[in-house]
Short mmCIF file of C-alpha atoms in Angstrom, two decimals:
data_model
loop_
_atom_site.label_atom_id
_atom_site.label_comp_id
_atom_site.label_asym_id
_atom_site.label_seq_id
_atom_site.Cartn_x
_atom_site.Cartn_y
_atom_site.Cartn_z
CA UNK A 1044 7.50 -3.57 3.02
CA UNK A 1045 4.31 -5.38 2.72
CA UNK A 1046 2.98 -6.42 -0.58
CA UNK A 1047 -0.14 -7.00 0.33
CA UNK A 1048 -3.50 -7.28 2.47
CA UNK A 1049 -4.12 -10.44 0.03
CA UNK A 1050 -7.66 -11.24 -0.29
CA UNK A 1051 -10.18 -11.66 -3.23
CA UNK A 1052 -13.14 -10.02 -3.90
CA UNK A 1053 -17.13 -10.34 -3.19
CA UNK A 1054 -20.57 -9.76 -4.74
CA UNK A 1055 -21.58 -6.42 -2.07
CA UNK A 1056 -24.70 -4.52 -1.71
CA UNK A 1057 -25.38 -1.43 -2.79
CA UNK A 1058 -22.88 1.38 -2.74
CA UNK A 1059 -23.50 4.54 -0.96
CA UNK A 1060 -22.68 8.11 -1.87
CA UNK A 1061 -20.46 10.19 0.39
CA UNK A 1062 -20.74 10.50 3.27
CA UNK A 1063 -22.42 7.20 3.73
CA UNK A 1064 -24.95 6.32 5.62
CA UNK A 1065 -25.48 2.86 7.88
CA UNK A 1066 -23.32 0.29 6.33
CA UNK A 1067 -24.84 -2.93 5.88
CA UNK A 1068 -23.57 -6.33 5.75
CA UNK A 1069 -22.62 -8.21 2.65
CA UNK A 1070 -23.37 -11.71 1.01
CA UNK A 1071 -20.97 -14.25 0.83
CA UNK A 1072 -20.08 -15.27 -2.77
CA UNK A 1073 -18.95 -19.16 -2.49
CA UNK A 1074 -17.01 -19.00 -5.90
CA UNK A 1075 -14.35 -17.27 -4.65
CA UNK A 1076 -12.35 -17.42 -1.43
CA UNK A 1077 -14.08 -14.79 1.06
CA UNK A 1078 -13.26 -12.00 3.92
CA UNK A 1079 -14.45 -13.23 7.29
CA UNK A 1080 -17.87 -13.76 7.36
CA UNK A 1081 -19.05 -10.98 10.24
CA UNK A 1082 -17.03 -8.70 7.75
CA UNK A 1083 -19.23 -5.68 6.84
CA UNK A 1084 -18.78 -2.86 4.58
CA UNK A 1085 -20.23 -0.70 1.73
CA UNK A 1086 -19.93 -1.44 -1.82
CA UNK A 1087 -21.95 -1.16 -5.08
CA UNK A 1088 -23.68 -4.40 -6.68
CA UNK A 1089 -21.97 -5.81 -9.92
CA UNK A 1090 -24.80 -5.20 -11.88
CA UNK A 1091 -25.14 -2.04 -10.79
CA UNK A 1092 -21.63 -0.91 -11.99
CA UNK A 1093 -21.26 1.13 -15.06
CA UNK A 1094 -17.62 1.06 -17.42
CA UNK A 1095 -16.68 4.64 -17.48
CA UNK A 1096 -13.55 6.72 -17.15
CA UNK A 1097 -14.04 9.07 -14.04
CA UNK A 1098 -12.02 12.64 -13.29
CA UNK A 1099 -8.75 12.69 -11.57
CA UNK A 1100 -10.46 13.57 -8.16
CA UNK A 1101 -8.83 17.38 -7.02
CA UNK A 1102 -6.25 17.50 -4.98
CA UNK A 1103 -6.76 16.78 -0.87
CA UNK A 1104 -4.56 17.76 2.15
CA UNK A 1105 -1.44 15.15 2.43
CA UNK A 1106 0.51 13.73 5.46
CA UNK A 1107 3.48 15.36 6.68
CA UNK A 1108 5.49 12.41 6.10
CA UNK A 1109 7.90 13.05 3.56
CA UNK A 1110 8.24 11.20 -0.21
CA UNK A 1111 10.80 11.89 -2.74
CA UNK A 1112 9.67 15.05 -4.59
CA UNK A 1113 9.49 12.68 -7.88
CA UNK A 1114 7.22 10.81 -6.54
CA UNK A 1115 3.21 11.93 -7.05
CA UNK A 1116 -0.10 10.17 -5.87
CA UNK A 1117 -3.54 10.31 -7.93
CA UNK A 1118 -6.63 8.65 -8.45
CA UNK A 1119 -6.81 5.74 -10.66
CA UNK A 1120 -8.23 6.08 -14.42
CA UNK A 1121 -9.73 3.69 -16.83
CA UNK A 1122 -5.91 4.21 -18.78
CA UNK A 1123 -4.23 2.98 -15.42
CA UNK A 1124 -6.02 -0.14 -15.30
CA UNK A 1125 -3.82 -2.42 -17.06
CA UNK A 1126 -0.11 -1.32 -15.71
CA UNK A 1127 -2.41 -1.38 -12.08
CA UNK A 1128 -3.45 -5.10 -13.73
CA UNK A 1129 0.27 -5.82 -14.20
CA UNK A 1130 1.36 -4.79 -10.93
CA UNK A 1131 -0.51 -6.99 -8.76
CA UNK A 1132 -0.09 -10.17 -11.26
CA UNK A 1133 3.59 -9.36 -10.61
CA UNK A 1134 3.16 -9.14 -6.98
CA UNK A 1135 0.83 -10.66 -5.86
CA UNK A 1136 0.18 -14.47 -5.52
CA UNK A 1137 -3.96 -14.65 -6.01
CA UNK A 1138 -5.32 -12.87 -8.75
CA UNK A 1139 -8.25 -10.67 -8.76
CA UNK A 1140 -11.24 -10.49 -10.31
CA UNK A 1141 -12.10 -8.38 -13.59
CA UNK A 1142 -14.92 -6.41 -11.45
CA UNK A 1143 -11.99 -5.90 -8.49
CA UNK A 1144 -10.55 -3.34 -11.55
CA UNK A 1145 -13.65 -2.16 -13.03
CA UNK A 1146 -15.21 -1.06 -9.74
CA UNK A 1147 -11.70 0.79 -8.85
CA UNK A 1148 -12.66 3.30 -11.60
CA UNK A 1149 -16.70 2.82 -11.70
CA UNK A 1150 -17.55 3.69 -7.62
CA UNK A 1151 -17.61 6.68 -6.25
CA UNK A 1152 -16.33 5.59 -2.84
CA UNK A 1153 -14.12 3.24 -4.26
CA UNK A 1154 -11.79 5.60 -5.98
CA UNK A 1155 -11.95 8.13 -3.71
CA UNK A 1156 -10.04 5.26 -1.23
CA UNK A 1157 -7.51 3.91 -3.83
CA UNK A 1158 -4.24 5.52 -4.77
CA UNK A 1159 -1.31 5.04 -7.57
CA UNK A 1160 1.92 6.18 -7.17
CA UNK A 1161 4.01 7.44 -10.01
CA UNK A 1162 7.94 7.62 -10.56
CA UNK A 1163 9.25 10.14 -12.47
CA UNK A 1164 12.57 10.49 -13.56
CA UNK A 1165 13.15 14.14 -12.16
CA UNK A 1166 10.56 15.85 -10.23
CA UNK A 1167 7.40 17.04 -12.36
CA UNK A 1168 6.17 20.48 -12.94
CA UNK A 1169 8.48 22.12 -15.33
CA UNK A 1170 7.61 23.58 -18.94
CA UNK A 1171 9.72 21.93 -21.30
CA UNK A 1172 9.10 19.96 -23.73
CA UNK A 1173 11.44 17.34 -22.05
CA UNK A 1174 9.10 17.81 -18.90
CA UNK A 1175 5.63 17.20 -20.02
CA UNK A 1176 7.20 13.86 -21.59
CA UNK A 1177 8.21 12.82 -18.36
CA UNK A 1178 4.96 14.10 -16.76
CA UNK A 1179 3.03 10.70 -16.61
CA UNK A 1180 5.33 8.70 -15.11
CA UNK A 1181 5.82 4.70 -14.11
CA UNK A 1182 3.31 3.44 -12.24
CA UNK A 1183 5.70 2.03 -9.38
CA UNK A 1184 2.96 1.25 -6.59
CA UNK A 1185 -0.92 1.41 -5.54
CA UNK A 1186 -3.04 1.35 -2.71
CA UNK A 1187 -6.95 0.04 -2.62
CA UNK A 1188 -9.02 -0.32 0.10
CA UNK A 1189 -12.98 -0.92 1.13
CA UNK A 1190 -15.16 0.95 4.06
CA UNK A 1191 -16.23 -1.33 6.85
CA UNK A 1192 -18.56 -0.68 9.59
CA UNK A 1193 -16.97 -1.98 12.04
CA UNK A 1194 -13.10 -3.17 13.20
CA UNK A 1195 -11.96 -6.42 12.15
CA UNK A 1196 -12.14 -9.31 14.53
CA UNK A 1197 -13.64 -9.27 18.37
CA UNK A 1198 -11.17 -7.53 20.66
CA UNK A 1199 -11.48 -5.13 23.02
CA UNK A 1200 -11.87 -1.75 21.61
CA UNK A 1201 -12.65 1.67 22.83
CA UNK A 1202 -16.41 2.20 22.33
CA UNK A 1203 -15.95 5.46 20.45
CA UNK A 1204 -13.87 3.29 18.32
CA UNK A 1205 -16.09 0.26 17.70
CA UNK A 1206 -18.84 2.83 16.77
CA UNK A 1207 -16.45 3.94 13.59
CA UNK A 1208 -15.89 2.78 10.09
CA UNK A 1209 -12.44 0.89 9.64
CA UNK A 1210 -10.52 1.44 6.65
CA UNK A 1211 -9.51 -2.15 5.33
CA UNK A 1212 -6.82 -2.12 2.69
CA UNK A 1213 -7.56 -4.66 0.29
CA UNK A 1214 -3.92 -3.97 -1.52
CA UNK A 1215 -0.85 -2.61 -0.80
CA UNK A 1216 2.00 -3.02 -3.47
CA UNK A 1217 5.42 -1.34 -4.67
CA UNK A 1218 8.05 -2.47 -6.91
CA UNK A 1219 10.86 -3.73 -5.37
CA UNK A 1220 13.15 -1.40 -7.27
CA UNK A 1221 11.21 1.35 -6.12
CA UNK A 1222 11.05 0.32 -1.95
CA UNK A 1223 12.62 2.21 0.70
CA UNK A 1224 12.07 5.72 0.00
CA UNK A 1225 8.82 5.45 1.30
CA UNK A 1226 6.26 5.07 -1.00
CA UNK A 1227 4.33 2.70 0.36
CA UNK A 1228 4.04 4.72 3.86
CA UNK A 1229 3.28 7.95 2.06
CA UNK A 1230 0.36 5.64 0.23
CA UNK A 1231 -1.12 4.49 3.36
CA UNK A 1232 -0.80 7.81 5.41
CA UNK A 1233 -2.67 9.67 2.44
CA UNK A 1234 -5.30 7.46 2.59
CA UNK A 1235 -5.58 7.39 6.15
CA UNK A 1236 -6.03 11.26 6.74
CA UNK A 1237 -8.30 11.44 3.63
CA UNK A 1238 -10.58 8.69 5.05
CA UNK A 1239 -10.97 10.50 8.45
CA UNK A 1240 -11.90 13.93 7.43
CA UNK A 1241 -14.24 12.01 4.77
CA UNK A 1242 -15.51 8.80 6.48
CA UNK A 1243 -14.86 9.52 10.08
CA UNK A 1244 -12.94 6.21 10.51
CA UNK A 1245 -11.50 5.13 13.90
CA UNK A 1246 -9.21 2.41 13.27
CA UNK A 1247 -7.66 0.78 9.55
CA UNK A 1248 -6.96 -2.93 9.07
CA UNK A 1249 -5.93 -5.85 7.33
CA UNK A 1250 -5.14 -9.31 6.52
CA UNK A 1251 -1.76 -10.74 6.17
CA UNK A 1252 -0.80 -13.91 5.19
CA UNK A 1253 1.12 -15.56 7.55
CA UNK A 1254 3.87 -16.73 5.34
CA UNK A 1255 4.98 -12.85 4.79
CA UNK A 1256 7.16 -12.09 7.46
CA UNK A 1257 8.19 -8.74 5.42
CA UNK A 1258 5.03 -7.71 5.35
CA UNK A 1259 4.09 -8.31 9.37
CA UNK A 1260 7.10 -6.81 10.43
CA UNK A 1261 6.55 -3.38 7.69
CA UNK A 1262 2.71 -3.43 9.73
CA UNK A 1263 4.14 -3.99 13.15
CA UNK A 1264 6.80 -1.15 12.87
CA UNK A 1265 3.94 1.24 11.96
CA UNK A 1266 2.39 0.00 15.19
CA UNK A 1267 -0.09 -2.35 13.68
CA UNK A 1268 -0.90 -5.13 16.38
CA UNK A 1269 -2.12 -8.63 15.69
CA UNK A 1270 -5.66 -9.13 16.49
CA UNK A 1271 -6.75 -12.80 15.60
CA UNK A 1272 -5.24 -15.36 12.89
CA UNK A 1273 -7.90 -17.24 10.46
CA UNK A 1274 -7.02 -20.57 9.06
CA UNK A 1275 -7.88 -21.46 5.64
CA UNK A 1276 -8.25 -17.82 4.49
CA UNK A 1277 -5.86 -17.87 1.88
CA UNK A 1278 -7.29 -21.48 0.28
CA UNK A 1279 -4.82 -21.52 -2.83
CA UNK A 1280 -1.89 -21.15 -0.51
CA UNK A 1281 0.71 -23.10 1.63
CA UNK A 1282 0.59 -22.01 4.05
CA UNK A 1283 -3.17 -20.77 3.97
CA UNK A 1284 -3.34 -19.09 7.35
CA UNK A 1285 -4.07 -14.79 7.57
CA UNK A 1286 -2.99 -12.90 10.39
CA UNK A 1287 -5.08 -9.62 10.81
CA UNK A 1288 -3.71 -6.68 11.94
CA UNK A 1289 -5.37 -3.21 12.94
CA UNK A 1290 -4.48 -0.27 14.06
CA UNK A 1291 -6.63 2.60 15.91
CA UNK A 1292 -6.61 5.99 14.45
CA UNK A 1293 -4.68 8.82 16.34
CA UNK A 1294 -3.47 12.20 16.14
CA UNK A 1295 -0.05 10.60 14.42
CA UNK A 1296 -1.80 9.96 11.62
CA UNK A 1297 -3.55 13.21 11.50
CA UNK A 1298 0.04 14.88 11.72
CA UNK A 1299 2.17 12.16 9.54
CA UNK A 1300 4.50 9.70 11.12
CA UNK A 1301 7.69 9.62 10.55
CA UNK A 1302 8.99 5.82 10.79
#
């Protein structure tokens, strides 16, 4: 089970709306410790963002994987923001940025490619009293990501794949009380399918640090392969080295894998 793509977070140029058009490349922001620096992707400029809730987006077609019927996905709110917050202080050894949080919630493109995952105590959907009290949930586990144009790192890779967006996932976290039952597969292969039929990606990616052998071996059992290691990525860490993994997009993901 990984617990996360750990990375932190940049000033980006201007968002796009959906679908988006040529994705552009992004300036560095020295403050903070970086992506690689041929990284490219599509994002909206911090002064740019607003601080409003947004709408639960409507419902899209999920994986055939299979999750425990009391588990249910959505998009985040402003509400979620500080059990989300929480979750990744509790998880996750480098802490994000205020504007990682406010543009989950404030982009268009962002939210549509971040998911929470909610445990309820039976599964939701009945009319009781008893049932709309459990009908929120715990917030258990989340997934965030960002659009790139192109694949991480320089090898070989099919032209029609090259030529795509990649999905990178920025986060990927679950309680450990809540792991094994699949959550955090169900997370990623939701995302996945929703980010081909919208973005047309052809391959999803991420960084690792190399210190989290759970994690590498969660990625390399869904057939992630190692495609270069960069030293120094993780600065506030010993060690500080990433591994980064990808994966090219196939009809398993378009019918749900079952690992």
């Amino acid at each position: 089970m990984p617990q996360a793509s750990l990375m932190t977070w940049l000033s980006k140029p201007s968002t796009v709306s959906v679908p988006p058009p040529a994705l552009v490349r992004p300036q560095r922001h020295e403050a903070l410790p970086t992506p690689p620096s041929l990284t490219r992707e599509v994002a909206k400029r911090p002064e740019d963002r607003t601080d409003r809730d947004i709408v639960v987006l409507p419902p899209q077609k999920a994986p055939a994987r299979s999750c425990p019927p009391n588990v249910t996905l959505r998009a985040p709110t402003k509400a979620d923001l500080p059990a989300f917050k929480q979750m990744n202080s509790l998880l996750l050894p480098i802490p994000y940025p205020e504007s990682f949080y406010k543009e989950t919630i404030s982009d268009d493109l962002t939210r549509n490619i971040t998911l929470l995952a909610f445990w309820h105590d039976r599964p939701p959907g009945g009319t009781s009293p008893s049932d709309h009290a459990l009908e929120k949930g715990r917030l258990v586990g989340a997934i965030r990501c960002r659009l790139f144009a192109h694949p991480l790192s320089s090898s070989p890779l099919p032209p029609s794949t090259a030529e795509k967006p990649m999905l990178y996932l920025s986060t990927l976290v679950v309680l450990s009380p809540y792991r094994g039952h699949g959550i955090a597969a169900h997370l990623l292969d939701t995302l996945l399918l929703r980010a081909v039929e919208d973005y047309g990606i052809g391959s999803v990616g991420a960084h690792v640090w190399e210190a989290n052998t759970e994690g590498l071996d969660w990625y390399r059992k869904r057939d992630f392969r190692e495609v270069g290691r960069e030293k120094g990525y993780y600065r506030k860490l010993n060690p500080d080295g990433a591994v980064v993994v990808r994966r090219e997009v196939g009809v398993m993901d378009l019918a749900g894998r079952e690992k």
